[in-house]
Coordinates of C-alpha atoms and ligand atoms in Angstrom, one line a residue:
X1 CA 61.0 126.1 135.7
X2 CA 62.0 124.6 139.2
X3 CA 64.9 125.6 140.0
X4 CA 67.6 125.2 142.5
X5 CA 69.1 128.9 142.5
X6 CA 67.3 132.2 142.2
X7 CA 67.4 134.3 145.7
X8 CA 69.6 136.5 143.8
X9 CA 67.9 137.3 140.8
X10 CA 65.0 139.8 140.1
X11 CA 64.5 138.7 136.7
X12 CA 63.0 135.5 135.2
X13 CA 65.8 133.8 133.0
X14 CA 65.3 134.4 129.4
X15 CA 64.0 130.9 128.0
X16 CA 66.2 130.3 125.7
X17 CA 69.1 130.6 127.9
X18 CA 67.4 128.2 129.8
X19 CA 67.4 125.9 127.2
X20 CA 70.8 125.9 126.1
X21 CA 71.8 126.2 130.4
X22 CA 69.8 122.8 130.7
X23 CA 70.9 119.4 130.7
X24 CA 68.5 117.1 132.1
X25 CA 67.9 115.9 128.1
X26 CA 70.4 114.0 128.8
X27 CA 71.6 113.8 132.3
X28 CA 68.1 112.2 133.2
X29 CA 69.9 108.5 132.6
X30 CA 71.9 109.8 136.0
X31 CA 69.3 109.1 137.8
X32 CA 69.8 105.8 140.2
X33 CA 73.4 106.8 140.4
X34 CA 71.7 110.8 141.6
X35 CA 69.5 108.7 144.0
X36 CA 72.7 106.0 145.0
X37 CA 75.2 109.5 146.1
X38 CA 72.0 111.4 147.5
X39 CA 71.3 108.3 149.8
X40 CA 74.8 107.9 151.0
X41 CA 75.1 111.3 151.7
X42 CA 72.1 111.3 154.0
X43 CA 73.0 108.3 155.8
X44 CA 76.6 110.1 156.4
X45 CA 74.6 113.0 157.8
X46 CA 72.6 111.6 159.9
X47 CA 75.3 109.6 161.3
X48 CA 77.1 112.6 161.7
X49 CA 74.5 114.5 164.0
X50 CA 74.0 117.0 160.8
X51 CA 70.5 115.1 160.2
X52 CA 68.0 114.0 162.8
X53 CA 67.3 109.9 162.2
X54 CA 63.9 111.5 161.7
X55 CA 64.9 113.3 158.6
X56 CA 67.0 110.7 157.1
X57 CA 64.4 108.2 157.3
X58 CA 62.0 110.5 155.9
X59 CA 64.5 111.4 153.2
X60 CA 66.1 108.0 152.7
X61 CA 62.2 106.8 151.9
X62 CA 61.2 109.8 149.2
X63 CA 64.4 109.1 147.4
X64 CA 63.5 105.0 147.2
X65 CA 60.3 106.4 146.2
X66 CA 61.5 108.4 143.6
X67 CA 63.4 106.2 142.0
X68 CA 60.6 103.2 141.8
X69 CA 58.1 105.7 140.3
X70 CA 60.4 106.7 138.0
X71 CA 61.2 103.5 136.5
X72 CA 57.9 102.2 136.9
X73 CA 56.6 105.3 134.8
X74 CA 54.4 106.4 137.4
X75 CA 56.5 109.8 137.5
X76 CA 57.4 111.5 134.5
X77 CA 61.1 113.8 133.6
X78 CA 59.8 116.8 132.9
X79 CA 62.1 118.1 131.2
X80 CA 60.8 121.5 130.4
X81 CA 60.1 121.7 134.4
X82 CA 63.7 120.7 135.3
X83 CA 67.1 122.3 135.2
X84 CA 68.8 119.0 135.3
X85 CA 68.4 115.8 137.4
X86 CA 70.0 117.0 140.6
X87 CA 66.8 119.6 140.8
X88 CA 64.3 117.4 139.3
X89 CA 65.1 114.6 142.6
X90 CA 65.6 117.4 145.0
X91 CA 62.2 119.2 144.0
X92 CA 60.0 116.2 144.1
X93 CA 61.7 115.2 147.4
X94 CA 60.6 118.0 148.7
X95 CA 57.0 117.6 147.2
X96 CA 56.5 114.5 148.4
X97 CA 58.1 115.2 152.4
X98 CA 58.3 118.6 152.8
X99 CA 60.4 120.5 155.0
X100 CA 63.2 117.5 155.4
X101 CA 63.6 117.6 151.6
X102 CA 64.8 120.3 151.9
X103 CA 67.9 119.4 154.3
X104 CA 68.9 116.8 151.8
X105 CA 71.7 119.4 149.7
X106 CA 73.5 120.2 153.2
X107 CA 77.2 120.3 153.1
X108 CA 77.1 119.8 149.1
X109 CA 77.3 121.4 146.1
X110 CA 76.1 120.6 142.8
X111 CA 79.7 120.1 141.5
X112 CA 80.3 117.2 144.0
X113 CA 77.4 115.7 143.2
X114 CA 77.7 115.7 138.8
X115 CA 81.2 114.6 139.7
X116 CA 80.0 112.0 142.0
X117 CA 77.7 110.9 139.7
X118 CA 79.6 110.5 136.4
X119 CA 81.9 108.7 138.6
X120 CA 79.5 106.1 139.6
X121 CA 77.7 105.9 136.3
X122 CA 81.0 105.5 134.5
X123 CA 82.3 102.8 136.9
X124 CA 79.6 101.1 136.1
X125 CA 79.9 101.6 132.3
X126 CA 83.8 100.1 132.8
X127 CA 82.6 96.7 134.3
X128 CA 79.5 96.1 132.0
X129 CA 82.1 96.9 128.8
X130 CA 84.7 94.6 130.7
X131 CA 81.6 92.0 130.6
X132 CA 81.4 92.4 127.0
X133 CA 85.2 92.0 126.3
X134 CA 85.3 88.8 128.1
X135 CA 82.3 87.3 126.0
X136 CA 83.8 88.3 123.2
X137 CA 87.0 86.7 123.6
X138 CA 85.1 83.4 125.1
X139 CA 83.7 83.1 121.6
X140 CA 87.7 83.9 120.5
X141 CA 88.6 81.2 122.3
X142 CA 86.3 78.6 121.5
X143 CA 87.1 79.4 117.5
X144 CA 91.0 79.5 118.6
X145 CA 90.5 75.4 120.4
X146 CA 88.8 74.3 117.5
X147 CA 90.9 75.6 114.5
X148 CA 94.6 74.8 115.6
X149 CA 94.9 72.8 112.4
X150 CA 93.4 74.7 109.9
X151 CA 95.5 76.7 107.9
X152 CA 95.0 80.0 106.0
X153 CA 97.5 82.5 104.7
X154 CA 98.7 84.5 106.5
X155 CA 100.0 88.3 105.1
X156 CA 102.3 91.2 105.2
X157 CA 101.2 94.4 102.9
X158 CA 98.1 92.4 102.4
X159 CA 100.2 89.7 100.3
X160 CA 100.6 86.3 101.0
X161 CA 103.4 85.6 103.6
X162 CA 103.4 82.7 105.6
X163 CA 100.9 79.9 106.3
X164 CA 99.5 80.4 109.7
X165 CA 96.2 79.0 111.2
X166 CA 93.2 80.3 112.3
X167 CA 93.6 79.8 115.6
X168 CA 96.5 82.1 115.3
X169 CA 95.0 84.5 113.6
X170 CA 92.1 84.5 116.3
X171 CA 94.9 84.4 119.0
X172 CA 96.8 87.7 117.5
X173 CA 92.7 89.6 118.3
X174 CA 92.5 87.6 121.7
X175 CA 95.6 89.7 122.9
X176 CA 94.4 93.3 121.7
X177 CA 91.2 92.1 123.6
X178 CA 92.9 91.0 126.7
X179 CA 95.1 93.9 126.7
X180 CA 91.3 96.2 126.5
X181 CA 90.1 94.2 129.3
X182 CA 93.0 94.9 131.4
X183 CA 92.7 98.6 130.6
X184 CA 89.5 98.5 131.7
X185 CA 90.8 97.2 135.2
X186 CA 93.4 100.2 135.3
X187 CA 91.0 102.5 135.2
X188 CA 88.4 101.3 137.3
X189 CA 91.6 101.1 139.6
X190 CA 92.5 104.7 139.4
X191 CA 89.2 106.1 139.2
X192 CA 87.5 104.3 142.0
X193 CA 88.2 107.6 144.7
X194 CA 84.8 109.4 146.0
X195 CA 84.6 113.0 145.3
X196 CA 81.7 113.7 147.5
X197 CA 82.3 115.4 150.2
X198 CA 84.2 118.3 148.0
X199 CA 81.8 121.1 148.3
X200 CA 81.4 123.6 145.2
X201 CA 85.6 123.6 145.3
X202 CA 87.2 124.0 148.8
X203 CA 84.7 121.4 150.7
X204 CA 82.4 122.2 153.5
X205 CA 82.0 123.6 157.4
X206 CA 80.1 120.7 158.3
X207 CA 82.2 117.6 159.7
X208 CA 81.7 115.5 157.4
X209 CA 82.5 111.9 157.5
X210 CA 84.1 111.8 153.7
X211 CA 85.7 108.3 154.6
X212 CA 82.6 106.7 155.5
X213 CA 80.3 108.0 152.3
X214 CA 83.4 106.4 150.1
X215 CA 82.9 103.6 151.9
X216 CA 79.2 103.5 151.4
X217 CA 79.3 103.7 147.7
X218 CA 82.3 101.0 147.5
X219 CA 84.9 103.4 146.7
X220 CA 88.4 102.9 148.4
X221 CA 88.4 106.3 150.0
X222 CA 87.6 109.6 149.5
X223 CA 89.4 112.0 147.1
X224 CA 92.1 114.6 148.5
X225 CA 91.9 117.4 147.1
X226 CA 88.4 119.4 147.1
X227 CA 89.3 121.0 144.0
X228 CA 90.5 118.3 142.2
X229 CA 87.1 116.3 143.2
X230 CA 85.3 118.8 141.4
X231 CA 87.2 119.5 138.3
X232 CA 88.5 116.2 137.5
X233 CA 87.0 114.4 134.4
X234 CA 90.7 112.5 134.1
X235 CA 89.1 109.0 134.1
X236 CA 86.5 109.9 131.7
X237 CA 89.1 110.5 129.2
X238 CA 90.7 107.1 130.2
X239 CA 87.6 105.8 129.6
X240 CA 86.9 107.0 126.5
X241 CA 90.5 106.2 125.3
X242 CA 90.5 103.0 126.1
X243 CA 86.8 102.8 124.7
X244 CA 88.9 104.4 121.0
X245 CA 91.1 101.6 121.6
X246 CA 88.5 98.8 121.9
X247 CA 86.8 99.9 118.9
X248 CA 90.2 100.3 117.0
X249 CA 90.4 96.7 117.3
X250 CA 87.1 95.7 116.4
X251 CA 87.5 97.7 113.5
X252 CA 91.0 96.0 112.5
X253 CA 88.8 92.6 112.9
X254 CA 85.8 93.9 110.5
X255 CA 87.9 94.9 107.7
X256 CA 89.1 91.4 107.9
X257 CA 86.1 90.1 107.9
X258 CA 85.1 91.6 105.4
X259 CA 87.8 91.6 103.3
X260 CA 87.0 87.5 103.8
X261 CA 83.5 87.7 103.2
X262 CA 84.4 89.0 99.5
X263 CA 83.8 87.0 96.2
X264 CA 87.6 87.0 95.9
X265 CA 88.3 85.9 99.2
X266 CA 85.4 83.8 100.1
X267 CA 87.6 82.4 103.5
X268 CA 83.7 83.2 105.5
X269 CA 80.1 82.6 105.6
X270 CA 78.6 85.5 107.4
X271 CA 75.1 84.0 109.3
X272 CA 71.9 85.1 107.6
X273 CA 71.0 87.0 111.0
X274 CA 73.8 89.1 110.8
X275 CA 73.9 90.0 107.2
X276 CA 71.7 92.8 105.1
X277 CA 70.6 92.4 101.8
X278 CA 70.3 94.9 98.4
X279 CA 66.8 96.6 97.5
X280 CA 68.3 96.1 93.6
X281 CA 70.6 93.6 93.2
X282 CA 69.1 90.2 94.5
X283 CA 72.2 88.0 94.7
X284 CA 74.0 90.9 97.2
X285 CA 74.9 89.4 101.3
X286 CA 76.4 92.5 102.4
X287 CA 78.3 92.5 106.0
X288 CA 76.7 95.2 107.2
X289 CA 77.3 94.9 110.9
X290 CA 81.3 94.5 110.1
X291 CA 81.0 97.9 108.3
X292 CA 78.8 99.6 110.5
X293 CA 81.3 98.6 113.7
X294 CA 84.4 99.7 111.4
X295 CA 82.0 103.1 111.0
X296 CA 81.2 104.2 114.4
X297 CA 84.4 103.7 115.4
X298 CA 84.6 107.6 114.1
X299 CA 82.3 108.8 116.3
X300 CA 83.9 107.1 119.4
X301 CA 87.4 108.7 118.3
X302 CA 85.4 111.9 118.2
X303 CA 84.4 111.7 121.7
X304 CA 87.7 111.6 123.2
X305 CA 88.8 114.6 120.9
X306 CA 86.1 116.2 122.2
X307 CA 86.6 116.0 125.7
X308 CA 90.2 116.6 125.6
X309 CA 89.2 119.7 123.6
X310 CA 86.6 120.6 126.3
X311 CA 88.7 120.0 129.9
X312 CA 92.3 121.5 128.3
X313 CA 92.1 125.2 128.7
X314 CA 89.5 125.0 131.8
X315 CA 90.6 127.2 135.2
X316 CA 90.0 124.9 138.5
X317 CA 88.1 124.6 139.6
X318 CA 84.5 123.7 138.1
X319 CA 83.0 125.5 135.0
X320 CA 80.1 124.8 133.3
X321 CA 82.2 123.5 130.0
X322 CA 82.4 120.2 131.3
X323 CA 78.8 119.8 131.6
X324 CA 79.5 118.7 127.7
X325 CA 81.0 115.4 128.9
X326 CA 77.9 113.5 129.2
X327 CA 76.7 113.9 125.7
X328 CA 79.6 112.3 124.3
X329 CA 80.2 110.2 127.0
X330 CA 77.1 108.6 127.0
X331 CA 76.6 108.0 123.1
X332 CA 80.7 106.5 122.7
X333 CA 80.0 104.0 125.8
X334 CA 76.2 103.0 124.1
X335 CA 78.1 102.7 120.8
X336 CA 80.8 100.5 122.0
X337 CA 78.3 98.5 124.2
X338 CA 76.1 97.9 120.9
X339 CA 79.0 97.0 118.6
X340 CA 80.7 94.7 120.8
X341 CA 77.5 93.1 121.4
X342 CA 76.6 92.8 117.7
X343 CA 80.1 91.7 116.5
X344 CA 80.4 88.7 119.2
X345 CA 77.0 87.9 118.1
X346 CA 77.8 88.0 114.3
X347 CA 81.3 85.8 115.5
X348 CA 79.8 83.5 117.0
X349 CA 77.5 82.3 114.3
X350 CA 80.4 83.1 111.4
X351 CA 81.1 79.7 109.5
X352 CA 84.7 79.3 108.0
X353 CA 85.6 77.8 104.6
X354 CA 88.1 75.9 105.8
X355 CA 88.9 74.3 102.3
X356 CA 89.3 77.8 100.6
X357 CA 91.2 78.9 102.8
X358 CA 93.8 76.2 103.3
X359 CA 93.8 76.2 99.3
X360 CA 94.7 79.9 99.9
X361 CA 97.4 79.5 101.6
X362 CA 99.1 76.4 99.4
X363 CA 99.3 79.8 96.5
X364 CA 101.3 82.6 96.5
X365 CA 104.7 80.7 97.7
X366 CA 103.6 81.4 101.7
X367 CA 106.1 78.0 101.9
X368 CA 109.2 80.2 99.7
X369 CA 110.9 80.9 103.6
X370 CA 110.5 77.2 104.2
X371 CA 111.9 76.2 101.2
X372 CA 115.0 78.4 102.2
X373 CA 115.3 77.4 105.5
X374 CA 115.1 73.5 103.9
X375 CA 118.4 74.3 102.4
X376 CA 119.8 76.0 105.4
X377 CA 119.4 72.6 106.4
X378 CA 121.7 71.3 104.0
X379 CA 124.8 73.3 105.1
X380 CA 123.8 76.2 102.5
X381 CA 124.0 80.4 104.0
X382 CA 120.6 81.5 104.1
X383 CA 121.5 84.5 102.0
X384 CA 122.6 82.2 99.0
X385 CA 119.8 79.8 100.1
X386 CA 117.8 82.9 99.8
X387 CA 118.5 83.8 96.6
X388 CA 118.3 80.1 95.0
X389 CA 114.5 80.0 96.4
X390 CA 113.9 83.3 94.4
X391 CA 115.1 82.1 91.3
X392 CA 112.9 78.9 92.2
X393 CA 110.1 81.4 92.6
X394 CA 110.5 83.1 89.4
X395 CA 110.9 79.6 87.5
X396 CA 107.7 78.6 89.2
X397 CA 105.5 82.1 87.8
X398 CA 107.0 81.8 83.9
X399 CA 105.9 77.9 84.6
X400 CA 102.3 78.7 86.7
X401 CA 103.0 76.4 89.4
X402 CA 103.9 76.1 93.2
X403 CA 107.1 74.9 94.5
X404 CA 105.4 71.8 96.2
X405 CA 104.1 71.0 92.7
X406 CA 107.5 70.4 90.7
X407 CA 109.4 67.7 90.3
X408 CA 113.0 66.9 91.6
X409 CA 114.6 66.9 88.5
X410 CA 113.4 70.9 88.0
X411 CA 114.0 71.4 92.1
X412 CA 117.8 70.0 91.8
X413 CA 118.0 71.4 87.8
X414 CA 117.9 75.0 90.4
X415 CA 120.1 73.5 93.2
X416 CA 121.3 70.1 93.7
X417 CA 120.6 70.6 97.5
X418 CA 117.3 69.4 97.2
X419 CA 116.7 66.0 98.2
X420 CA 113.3 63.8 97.9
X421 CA 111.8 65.4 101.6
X422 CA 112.3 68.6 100.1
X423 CA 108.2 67.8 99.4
X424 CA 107.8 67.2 103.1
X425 CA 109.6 70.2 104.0
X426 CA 107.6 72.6 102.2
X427 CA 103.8 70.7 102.5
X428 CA 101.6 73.0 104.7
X429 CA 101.1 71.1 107.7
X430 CA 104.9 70.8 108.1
X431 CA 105.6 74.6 107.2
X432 CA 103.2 75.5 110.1
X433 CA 103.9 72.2 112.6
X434 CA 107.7 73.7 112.6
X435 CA 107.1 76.7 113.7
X436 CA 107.2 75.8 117.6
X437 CA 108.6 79.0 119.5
X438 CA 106.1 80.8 121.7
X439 CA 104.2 83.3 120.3
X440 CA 104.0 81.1 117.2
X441 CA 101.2 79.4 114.9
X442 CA 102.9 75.5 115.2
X443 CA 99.8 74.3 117.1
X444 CA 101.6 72.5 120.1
X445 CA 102.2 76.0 120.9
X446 CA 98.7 77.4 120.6
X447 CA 97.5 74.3 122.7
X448 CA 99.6 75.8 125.2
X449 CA 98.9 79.4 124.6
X450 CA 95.1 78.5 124.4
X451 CA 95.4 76.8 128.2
X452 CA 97.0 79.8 129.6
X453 CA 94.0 82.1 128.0
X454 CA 91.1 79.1 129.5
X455 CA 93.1 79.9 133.2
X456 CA 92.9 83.7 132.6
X457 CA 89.3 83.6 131.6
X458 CA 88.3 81.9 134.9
X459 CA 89.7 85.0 136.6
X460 CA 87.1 87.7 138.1
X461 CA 89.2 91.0 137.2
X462 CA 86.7 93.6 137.9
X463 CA 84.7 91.8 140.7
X464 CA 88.2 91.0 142.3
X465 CA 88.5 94.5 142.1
X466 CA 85.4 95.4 143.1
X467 CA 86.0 93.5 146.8
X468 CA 89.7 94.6 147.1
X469 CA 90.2 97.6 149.3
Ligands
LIG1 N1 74.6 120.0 134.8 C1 75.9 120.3 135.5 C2 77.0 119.4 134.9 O1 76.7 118.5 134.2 C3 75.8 120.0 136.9 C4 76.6 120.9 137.8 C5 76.1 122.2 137.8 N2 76.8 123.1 138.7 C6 76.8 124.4 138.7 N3 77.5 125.0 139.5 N4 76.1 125.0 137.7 O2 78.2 119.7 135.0

């Protein structure tokens, strides 16, 4: 056991405290953020007259060191040998240059540095799953251009309502995507404050240049209160929030799919490379990946619990409890990472049956409001108007037909309103043409809708964040 602490202590620490004290199982993937804060720091030092140029150079060379061997797999985690990452750099450092290694913890604490690096590893996690939103709603998009004319039901209580389009439907998923993207950018917004420089809780003796190490790592500034530096895990739970929210979403979209992908339904083709077969029943195309992503959204749900659970009855400043939000942390942000990847993929190469569904949504009286709104037309109140096309409705079940199918003789033997274009009125491209008002399926208004989303698309959020100060 190398550890960092031990002056104190005449006895060994009982192994299985050890153990269970440990977390370089999984802090170990801190490690080029660990290197990124320890570099900065020692730069600030030197620069400050703390460190000789000597030492940082020195330093500055073992860490770059450190850091190629370990990813080249020249130099092993031991993670029986290590506490957690922070010791396992800082004792190799000192194997490999001796005395200045040692120099490289001045004027910080352990707690700066895990909160340093969370920081940096989950600001990086917050623009690689922004990435992953934007491709996914590029391949939204593209679906949304080229489907402005094809129809499908669309449905309230999971009946038939109203004909809408796909590239409605698509456009209703593009928001909630957009809207996660833009979360994304809040946070990375708030979060993006260095705590180094904080000390163990009430900072440090040395004169520090806190501004300049923020500055370094492309924060905005340093953090302002030492204790808050140290205790804060605030953004992590944004994070992970937002993360519940993304995959809230994604789950939304996989029930639909698969709810389209059934024998009853049959609106989609899921691609062979996306879909899992049966060991026992040979004619089974199971969409596994939509299940599995409507699945794991549990887990990612959990993680947030969890952490809000951990951090609410914590004392400032740190405590060795919040050492539990990596393991969560880490395994929601891989999740969401692997199922946003996976459903974009499966999205992407998802074929539509477009006859199905525009049959679909002809049934079920999706153009009864239509109908209604044919005779509002005619100088009749839409509540009486309302009532007629019900009466229409029920003549249509006893008879096992569709409004659009009967004749004008049974339309007027209901109301002499109707008037030959009553079968214009109620065909499906003019039921979903009409409907023109913002925000609505008539597809000169998606074409219009759809620009707006091609301009947003060309914007750089995060990166425009990353350069803003
Ligand atoms: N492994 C610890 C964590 O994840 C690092 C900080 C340890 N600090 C301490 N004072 N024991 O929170």
């Amino acid at each position: 056991m190398a550890q960092l602490w031990g002056g104190r202590f005449t006895k060994e620490t009982d192994q299985m405290v050890y153990d269970f004290n440990a977390s370089i199982g999984f802090d170990k993937r801190l490690i080029s953020q660990d290197i990124q804060g320890s570099t900065a720091h020692v730069i600030m030092l030197a620069k400050q007259g703390i460190l000789t140029d000597t030492e940082k150079t020195s330093i500055l060379e073992g860490l770059k060191g450190i850091l190629e061997d370990v990813k080249s797999g020249r130099l092993e985690i031991d993670e029986k040998k290590y506490e957690d990452i922070h010791s396992f750099v800082e004792a190799n450092l000192i194997d490999r240059i001796g005395e200045a290694g040692k120099k490289l913890h001045t004027g910080r604490s352990r707690n700066d540095q895990v909160a340093l690096d969370m920081r940096l590893y989950t600001r990086l996690q917050v623009t690689e799953t922004d990435e992953l939103l934007k491709e996914l709603l590029e391949v939204i998009l593209t679906t949304m251009e080229e489907n402005t004319e094809t129809y499908m039901p669309g449905f309230t209580h999971l009946q038939k309502a109203q004909p809408i389009t796909l590239s409605h439907h698509y456009g209703a998923y593009f928001e909630m995507f957009q809207r996660d993207r833009q979360r994304m950018a809040d946070i990375y917004k708030r979060m993006n404050y260095c705590p180094l420089g904080a000390g163990a809780l009430a900072g440090t003796t040395y004169p520090l240049d806190r501004d300049y190490s923020a500055e370094l790592l492309g924060f905005y500034g340093p953090t302002l209160n030492s204790m808050d530096s140290v205790a804060d895990r605030d953004y992590l739970i944004e994070f992970l929030s937002a993360l519940a929210t993304v995959m809230m979403h994604l789950s939304r979209f996989s029930e639909e799919i698969i709810i389209w992908n059934s024998n009853e339904y049959q609106f989609v083709e899921i691609d062979d490379a996306y879909s899992t077969g049966s060991s026992i029943m040979p004619q089974k195309k199971n969409p596994d990946i939509a299940e599995l992503v409507r699945g794991k959204t549990g887990r990612v749900y959990g993680a947030l619990m969890s952490l809000l659970t951990t951090m609410k009855g914590l004392p400032l400043a740190y405590n060795k409890d919040m050492q539990e939000d990596k393991e969560v942390a880490f395994d929601a942000m891989d999740t969401v990472k692997d199922c946003l990847t996976l459903f974009t993929g499966m999205l992407k190469t998802m074929k539509f049956k477009k006859g199905r569904m525009a049959t679909s949504a002809m049934n079920g009286f999706t153009n009864a409001t239509d109908a209604a709104d044919y005779l509002v037309g005619k100088g009749v109140p839409f509540r009486d108007a309302h009532g007629i096309i019900g009466r229409l409705v029920l003549y249509c079940i006893e008879k096992n037909t569709s409004i659009d199918a009967l004749s004008l003789e049974e339309l007027r033997s209901i109301s002499d309103k109707f008037e030959e274009d009553i079968f214009d009125a109620v065909s499906l491209k003019t039921c979903v043409e009409k409907r023109l008002t913002v925000g609505a399926p008539g597809p000169e208004a998606m074409r219009q809708v759809i620009e707006k989303h091609k301009q947003y698309l060309k914007e750089d959020t995060i990166g425009n964040l990353m350069r803003s100060k």
